[in-house]
Amino acid sequence: MSVDAPVPAHGAGVTFVMPVLNERDYLERAVQTVLQQDVDGPAELVLALGPSSDGTTELARRLADDDPRIRLVDNPQADIPVALNLAIRSARHPTIVRVDAHSELAPGYTRQAIATLDRVRAANVGGVMRADGQTPFQRAVAIAYNSPVGLGGGAYHGGAPEGPAESAYLGVMRREVLEEVGLFDETIRRGEDWELNLRIRQAGYRVWFDPRLAVTYWPRESWRRLARQFFATGTWRGELVRRFGRQNSLRFFAPPALVLALIASVVLGGVQLTGLVSGIVSAVLSLAHLPLALYVICVLGFSATAGRSLRERGWLVVVLPTMHLAWGVGFLRGLLRGAKDTVDTSRLDRNTPLP
């Protein structure tokens, strides 16, 4: 039986929390979309500042000097769950809105989210992540993000109906529930939102998806950063499978299955080329190439139809396998060895020119 989350008094206020690390090119616009939100009662934005090297910290301080609603807390460890907990602990209001410095809230996002929280008595509500891009590469990544072909069809990547959810993108949360379940687990560097929502659901509270909520997300700007991001994310998903087993969705196992299919196909191809097997045996074993062949056909077909320009189509042919294989290799590493001290190094340096 579900437990109703507490509903704060009308106008009790909202605290937006945002981890920040090397986001100079995105931070100001992200902050603007937060400060433009229409909410009942007081609002504040807490920026948890990691040790940036691109001028982000100086920009954040200037923004805070210009608007008293912005407060700063230091996050020398740089880890996202640590940043979120620091910001939540310093929050002054009972409703917490998580914001990513790489994202932009749609007008009316917070008001709609709070109305949904009140209506369904959920502890956390999230909406749709609408990826977008400024270059052909980034737009190709956005197309992959917005399609089940790219990220496997999680509710917040597509058009799922409103209702209970496994997790929530970013999330608008009741602080009282967060404190009850122990805030974010600081030992988990990626997938921390999924694990938090698992504990929220295990405590009996509702996690809710509302497709009327929309957040614009700006993906990584280069192939190297994308590969690093997905390798780290996959590694931590492998760690989460080690910790929580089948409480993880089956869709998380598709990328590692692709990696294993690729390895099997390469090994079999080598055996066939050396002539160690031939005739009927070789023909039968060739069926092992079928999954990889179907995957290649799917990637080429999707890229040709989903890309809006020749450059986007070309990048999609690169982006999709990069996302899937980097994630899958990371997953297998995390599953076999654990994530240990794996970090998302794509966040550490944003001085590389865009492709």
Protein backbone atom coordinates (compact mmCIF):
# COMPACT_ATOMS: atom_id res chain seq x y z
CA MET A 1 0.00 0.00 0.00
CA SER A 2 1.32 3.44 -0.97
CA VAL A 3 1.99 6.07 1.65
CA ASP A 4 0.88 9.64 1.02
CA ALA A 5 3.76 12.09 1.10
CA PRO A 6 3.32 15.20 3.27
CA VAL A 7 1.96 18.34 1.65
CA PRO A 8 3.54 21.57 2.98
CA ALA A 9 1.46 24.60 3.75
CA HIS A 10 0.51 26.72 0.73
CA GLY A 11 3.28 29.18 -0.09
CA ALA A 12 5.85 27.43 2.10
CA GLY A 13 8.53 27.96 -0.54
CA VAL A 14 10.79 26.06 -2.93
CA THR A 15 14.53 25.41 -2.95
CA PHE A 16 16.20 24.66 -6.27
CA VAL A 17 19.45 22.69 -5.96
CA MET A 18 22.05 22.56 -8.72
CA PRO A 19 25.42 20.76 -8.75
CA VAL A 20 27.90 22.78 -10.82
CA LEU A 21 31.24 21.76 -12.32
CA ASN A 22 32.79 23.27 -15.46
CA GLU A 23 29.51 24.59 -16.86
CA ARG A 24 30.53 28.11 -17.91
CA ASP A 25 28.80 27.83 -21.31
CA TYR A 26 25.49 26.65 -19.83
CA LEU A 27 25.22 27.93 -16.28
CA GLU A 28 23.84 31.42 -16.84
CA ARG A 29 20.96 30.25 -19.03
CA ALA A 30 20.18 27.38 -16.64
CA VAL A 31 20.05 29.84 -13.73
CA GLN A 32 17.81 32.22 -15.70
CA THR A 33 15.24 29.50 -16.36
CA VAL A 34 15.19 28.70 -12.64
CA LEU A 35 14.77 32.29 -11.50
CA GLN A 36 11.97 32.79 -14.05
CA GLN A 37 9.88 30.00 -12.51
CA ASP A 38 6.53 31.12 -11.13
CA VAL A 39 6.05 29.71 -7.63
CA ASP A 40 3.85 30.52 -4.66
CA GLY A 41 5.94 31.74 -1.75
CA PRO A 42 9.67 32.32 -1.45
CA ALA A 43 12.21 30.61 -3.71
CA GLU A 44 15.96 30.15 -3.60
CA LEU A 45 18.61 28.53 -5.76
CA VAL A 46 21.52 26.76 -4.08
CA LEU A 47 24.52 26.22 -6.35
CA ALA A 48 26.88 23.50 -5.10
CA LEU A 49 30.18 24.49 -6.65
CA GLY A 50 32.75 21.86 -7.57
CA PRO A 51 36.38 22.78 -8.32
CA SER A 52 35.83 24.13 -11.84
CA SER A 53 38.72 25.10 -14.10
CA ASP A 54 36.85 27.02 -16.83
CA GLY A 55 35.63 30.14 -15.02
CA THR A 56 32.35 28.62 -13.81
CA THR A 57 32.98 29.50 -10.16
CA GLU A 58 33.64 33.15 -10.97
CA LEU A 59 30.46 33.27 -13.06
CA ALA A 60 28.45 31.70 -10.25
CA ARG A 61 29.73 34.26 -7.77
CA ARG A 62 28.78 37.10 -10.09
CA LEU A 63 25.29 35.67 -10.52
CA ALA A 64 24.92 35.34 -6.74
CA ASP A 65 26.05 38.93 -6.25
CA ASP A 66 23.37 40.06 -8.70
CA ASP A 67 20.45 38.14 -7.16
CA PRO A 68 19.91 37.47 -3.42
CA ARG A 69 17.88 34.35 -4.23
CA ILE A 70 21.11 32.57 -5.26
CA ARG A 71 23.25 31.00 -2.53
CA LEU A 72 26.53 29.16 -2.95
CA VAL A 73 27.94 26.13 -1.14
CA ASP A 74 31.34 24.58 -1.80
CA ASN A 75 31.62 20.99 -3.00
CA PRO A 76 35.36 20.28 -3.08
CA GLN A 77 34.77 16.55 -3.73
CA ALA A 78 32.99 17.36 -7.05
CA ASP A 79 30.73 14.28 -6.77
CA ILE A 80 27.08 14.93 -7.71
CA PRO A 81 25.39 13.16 -4.75
CA VAL A 82 27.66 15.00 -2.32
CA ALA A 83 26.77 18.29 -4.01
CA LEU A 84 23.05 17.52 -3.84
CA ASN A 85 23.18 16.61 -0.16
CA LEU A 86 25.13 19.76 0.69
CA ALA A 87 22.54 21.86 -1.12
CA ILE A 88 19.56 20.04 0.40
CA ARG A 89 20.94 20.32 3.93
CA SER A 90 21.32 24.07 3.47
CA ALA A 91 17.83 24.45 1.96
CA ARG A 92 15.32 26.71 3.70
CA HIS A 93 12.12 25.36 2.12
CA PRO A 94 10.18 22.06 2.20
CA THR A 95 10.03 21.35 -1.54
CA ILE A 96 13.28 20.53 -3.37
CA VAL A 97 13.64 20.98 -7.13
CA ARG A 98 16.73 19.33 -8.57
CA VAL A 99 18.20 21.19 -11.53
CA ASP A 100 21.11 20.32 -13.80
CA ALA A 101 23.45 23.10 -14.94
CA HIS A 102 23.34 21.40 -18.36
CA SER A 103 19.57 21.84 -18.58
CA GLU A 104 16.83 24.46 -18.83
CA LEU A 105 13.44 24.33 -17.12
CA ALA A 106 10.38 25.01 -19.26
CA PRO A 107 8.13 27.90 -18.17
CA GLY A 108 5.59 26.71 -15.61
CA TYR A 109 7.63 23.58 -14.82
CA THR A 110 7.77 24.08 -11.06
CA ARG A 111 4.16 25.17 -10.62
CA GLN A 112 2.93 22.15 -12.60
CA ALA A 113 5.22 19.77 -10.70
CA ILE A 114 4.05 21.03 -7.31
CA ALA A 115 0.42 20.76 -8.41
CA THR A 116 1.05 17.14 -9.39
CA LEU A 117 2.83 16.41 -6.11
CA ASP A 118 -0.16 17.82 -4.20
CA ARG A 119 -2.73 15.97 -6.36
CA VAL A 120 -1.24 12.47 -6.20
CA ARG A 121 0.56 12.90 -2.83
CA ALA A 122 3.82 11.70 -4.40
CA ALA A 123 7.23 12.11 -2.82
CA ASN A 124 8.96 12.80 -6.14
CA VAL A 125 7.69 13.80 -9.57
CA GLY A 126 9.61 14.16 -12.82
CA GLY A 127 8.88 14.75 -16.47
CA VAL A 128 10.36 14.49 -19.93
CA MET A 129 14.01 15.13 -20.71
CA ARG A 130 14.02 16.85 -24.11
CA ALA A 131 17.58 16.75 -25.38
CA ASP A 132 18.66 19.44 -27.84
CA GLY A 133 21.87 20.46 -29.55
CA GLN A 134 23.76 23.43 -30.94
CA THR A 135 26.02 21.57 -33.38
CA PRO A 136 25.39 18.64 -35.78
CA PHE A 137 27.18 16.31 -33.35
CA GLN A 138 25.24 17.50 -30.30
CA ARG A 139 21.96 17.37 -32.24
CA ALA A 140 22.74 13.79 -33.27
CA VAL A 141 23.29 12.89 -29.61
CA ALA A 142 20.00 14.63 -28.77
CA ILE A 143 18.15 12.58 -31.38
CA ALA A 144 19.58 9.41 -29.84
CA TYR A 145 18.62 10.57 -26.33
CA ASN A 146 15.05 11.29 -27.39
CA SER A 147 14.52 7.88 -29.00
CA PRO A 148 14.10 4.38 -27.52
CA VAL A 149 16.77 3.32 -30.04
CA GLY A 150 19.31 5.44 -28.17
CA LEU A 151 18.55 5.02 -24.48
CA GLY A 152 16.18 2.10 -24.31
CA GLY A 153 12.80 3.69 -23.72
CA GLY A 154 12.84 4.99 -20.14
CA ALA A 155 9.64 6.93 -19.41
CA TYR A 156 11.35 10.33 -19.22
CA HIS A 157 12.91 9.87 -22.68
CA GLY A 158 9.60 9.43 -24.47
CA GLY A 159 5.86 9.75 -24.42
CA ALA A 160 4.82 7.41 -21.62
CA PRO A 161 1.46 8.18 -19.96
CA GLU A 162 1.24 9.82 -16.56
CA GLY A 163 1.58 7.45 -13.64
CA PRO A 164 3.86 5.70 -11.14
CA ALA A 165 7.50 5.50 -12.26
CA GLU A 166 10.67 3.62 -11.44
CA SER A 167 12.64 6.85 -11.24
CA ALA A 168 12.30 10.52 -12.15
CA TYR A 169 14.46 12.79 -14.27
CA LEU A 170 15.93 15.44 -11.95
CA GLY A 171 12.85 15.45 -9.72
CA VAL A 172 10.69 17.76 -7.62
CA MET A 173 10.77 16.24 -4.14
CA ARG A 174 9.43 16.60 -0.63
CA ARG A 175 12.36 17.38 1.64
CA GLU A 176 10.76 15.59 4.59
CA VAL A 177 10.75 12.31 2.66
CA LEU A 178 14.33 12.83 1.48
CA GLU A 179 15.46 13.25 5.06
CA GLU A 180 13.45 10.20 6.13
CA VAL A 181 15.16 7.90 3.59
CA GLY A 182 18.61 9.38 4.15
CA LEU A 183 19.16 11.75 1.19
CA PHE A 184 21.40 10.67 -1.71
CA ASP A 185 23.85 7.80 -1.22
CA GLU A 186 27.25 9.50 -1.48
CA THR A 187 28.98 6.21 -2.34
CA ILE A 188 27.16 6.14 -5.71
CA ARG A 189 28.62 8.56 -8.25
CA ARG A 190 26.29 7.78 -11.17
CA GLY A 191 22.74 6.46 -11.02
CA GLU A 192 22.29 8.13 -7.65
CA ASP A 193 18.80 9.31 -8.63
CA TRP A 194 17.64 5.77 -9.48
CA GLU A 195 18.94 4.44 -6.17
CA LEU A 196 17.31 7.26 -4.21
CA ASN A 197 13.99 6.63 -5.91
CA LEU A 198 14.31 2.92 -5.15
CA ARG A 199 14.55 3.75 -1.43
CA ILE A 200 11.65 6.18 -1.72
CA ARG A 201 9.50 3.45 -3.27
CA GLN A 202 10.67 0.86 -0.74
CA ALA A 203 9.53 3.25 2.01
CA GLY A 204 6.06 3.10 0.46
CA TYR A 205 5.98 6.53 -1.21
CA ARG A 206 5.07 7.24 -4.82
CA VAL A 207 7.49 8.30 -7.53
CA TRP A 208 5.47 9.85 -10.33
CA PHE A 209 5.95 10.64 -14.02
CA ASP A 210 4.09 13.62 -15.48
CA PRO A 211 4.64 14.08 -19.26
CA ARG A 212 3.46 17.69 -19.02
CA LEU A 213 6.76 18.55 -17.32
CA ALA A 214 9.63 19.26 -19.70
CA VAL A 215 13.32 19.99 -19.22
CA THR A 216 15.70 20.86 -22.05
CA TYR A 217 18.98 18.94 -21.73
CA TRP A 218 22.20 19.79 -23.59
CA PRO A 219 24.23 16.61 -24.22
CA ARG A 220 28.02 16.31 -24.24
CA GLU A 221 29.66 18.36 -26.98
CA SER A 222 32.26 15.93 -28.36
CA TRP A 223 32.71 12.24 -29.10
CA ARG A 224 35.37 11.85 -26.40
CA ARG A 225 33.19 13.36 -23.70
CA LEU A 226 30.22 11.29 -24.80
CA ALA A 227 32.22 8.05 -24.65
CA ARG A 228 33.61 8.94 -21.20
CA GLN A 229 30.17 9.82 -19.89
CA PHE A 230 28.55 6.60 -21.07
CA PHE A 231 31.44 4.43 -19.90
CA ALA A 232 31.17 5.89 -16.39
CA THR A 233 27.37 5.61 -16.38
CA GLY A 234 27.52 2.00 -17.54
CA THR A 235 30.15 1.16 -14.94
CA TRP A 236 27.97 2.48 -12.15
CA ARG A 237 24.93 0.64 -13.52
CA GLY A 238 26.99 -2.55 -13.29
CA GLU A 239 27.74 -1.63 -9.68
CA LEU A 240 24.03 -1.06 -9.01
CA VAL A 241 23.25 -4.49 -10.45
CA ARG A 242 25.85 -5.96 -8.08
CA ARG A 243 24.13 -4.22 -5.18
CA PHE A 244 20.47 -4.54 -6.12
CA GLY A 245 20.25 -7.37 -8.65
CA ARG A 246 16.96 -7.78 -10.50
CA GLN A 247 15.51 -4.60 -9.05
CA ASN A 248 17.23 -3.10 -12.09
CA SER A 249 15.16 -3.00 -15.28
CA LEU A 250 15.89 -5.56 -18.00
CA ARG A 251 16.58 -2.74 -20.48
CA PHE A 252 19.87 -2.06 -18.68
CA PHE A 253 21.16 -5.43 -19.88
CA ALA A 254 20.81 -4.68 -23.61
CA PRO A 255 24.13 -2.78 -24.10
CA PRO A 256 26.29 -5.45 -22.39
CA ALA A 257 24.50 -8.08 -24.47
CA LEU A 258 25.51 -6.11 -27.57
CA VAL A 259 29.15 -6.04 -26.42
CA LEU A 260 29.12 -9.81 -25.87
CA ALA A 261 27.51 -10.34 -29.29
CA LEU A 262 30.23 -8.22 -30.89
CA ILE A 263 32.99 -10.17 -29.15
CA ALA A 264 31.42 -13.48 -30.17
CA SER A 265 31.08 -12.34 -33.78
CA VAL A 266 34.69 -11.13 -33.96
CA VAL A 267 36.04 -14.34 -32.43
CA LEU A 268 33.91 -16.50 -34.71
CA GLY A 269 34.93 -14.45 -37.74
CA GLY A 270 38.58 -15.00 -36.89
CA VAL A 271 38.04 -18.74 -36.52
CA GLN A 272 36.24 -18.89 -39.85
CA LEU A 273 38.94 -16.89 -41.64
CA THR A 274 41.64 -19.26 -40.39
CA GLY A 275 39.73 -22.23 -41.77
CA LEU A 276 39.48 -24.02 -38.43
CA VAL A 277 35.79 -24.60 -39.16
CA SER A 278 34.18 -24.92 -42.56
CA GLY A 279 31.26 -26.36 -44.44
CA ILE A 280 27.98 -26.98 -42.60
CA VAL A 281 29.54 -26.29 -39.21
CA SER A 282 30.72 -22.86 -40.34
CA ALA A 283 27.32 -22.11 -41.89
CA VAL A 284 25.51 -22.99 -38.66
CA LEU A 285 27.94 -21.00 -36.53
CA SER A 286 27.44 -18.01 -38.85
CA LEU A 287 24.05 -17.54 -37.20
CA ALA A 288 26.02 -15.97 -34.34
CA HIS A 289 26.70 -13.00 -36.64
CA LEU A 290 22.97 -12.33 -37.02
CA PRO A 291 22.42 -10.18 -33.88
CA LEU A 292 25.29 -7.87 -34.82
CA ALA A 293 24.14 -7.68 -38.44
CA LEU A 294 20.62 -6.74 -37.32
CA TYR A 295 22.07 -4.09 -35.00
CA VAL A 296 24.10 -2.55 -37.84
CA ILE A 297 21.01 -2.48 -40.07
CA CYS A 298 19.00 -0.85 -37.28
CA VAL A 299 21.66 1.84 -36.70
CA LEU A 300 21.97 2.63 -40.41
CA GLY A 301 18.20 2.70 -40.92
CA PHE A 302 17.55 4.88 -37.88
CA SER A 303 20.38 7.25 -38.77
CA ALA A 304 19.13 7.66 -42.34
CA THR A 305 15.57 8.47 -41.27
CA ALA A 306 16.02 10.34 -37.96
CA GLY A 307 18.83 12.71 -38.95
CA ARG A 308 17.63 16.02 -40.37
CA SER A 309 20.83 16.77 -42.26
CA LEU A 310 23.62 14.77 -43.85
CA ARG A 311 26.01 15.67 -41.02
CA GLU A 312 23.52 14.65 -38.36
CA ARG A 313 22.97 11.31 -40.11
CA GLY A 314 26.70 10.75 -40.33
CA TRP A 315 27.19 11.54 -36.65
CA LEU A 316 24.29 9.26 -35.67
CA VAL A 317 26.11 6.31 -37.23
CA VAL A 318 28.96 7.10 -34.81
CA VAL A 319 26.95 8.27 -31.80
CA LEU A 320 24.64 5.28 -31.39
CA PRO A 321 27.37 2.59 -31.25
CA THR A 322 29.47 4.86 -29.02
CA MET A 323 26.65 5.22 -26.51
CA HIS A 324 25.74 1.53 -26.55
CA LEU A 325 29.23 0.03 -26.59
CA ALA A 326 30.78 2.46 -24.09
CA TRP A 327 27.86 1.88 -21.73
CA GLY A 328 27.99 -1.88 -22.28
CA VAL A 329 31.75 -2.17 -21.71
CA GLY A 330 31.41 -0.03 -18.59
CA PHE A 331 28.52 -2.20 -17.36
CA LEU A 332 30.54 -5.40 -17.69
CA ARG A 333 33.49 -3.78 -15.91
CA GLY A 334 31.27 -2.56 -13.08
CA LEU A 335 29.48 -5.89 -12.82
CA LEU A 336 32.70 -7.90 -12.64
CA ARG A 337 34.94 -5.55 -10.65
CA GLY A 338 32.64 -2.97 -9.11
CA ALA A 339 32.66 0.74 -9.89
CA LYS A 340 35.20 1.54 -7.14
CA ASP A 341 36.47 5.09 -7.78
CA THR A 342 35.14 5.48 -11.35
CA VAL A 343 34.23 9.09 -12.12
CA ASP A 344 32.66 10.77 -15.13
CA THR A 345 35.76 12.47 -16.52
CA SER A 346 33.68 14.14 -19.25
CA ARG A 347 32.74 16.73 -16.61
CA LEU A 348 36.29 17.62 -15.68
CA ASP A 349 37.38 19.64 -18.71
CA ARG A 350 35.15 21.55 -21.10
CA ASN A 351 37.86 23.55 -22.83
CA THR A 352 38.03 21.23 -25.86
CA PRO A 353 36.58 22.85 -29.01
CA LEU A 354 33.22 21.59 -30.21
CA PRO A 355 33.26 19.19 -33.20
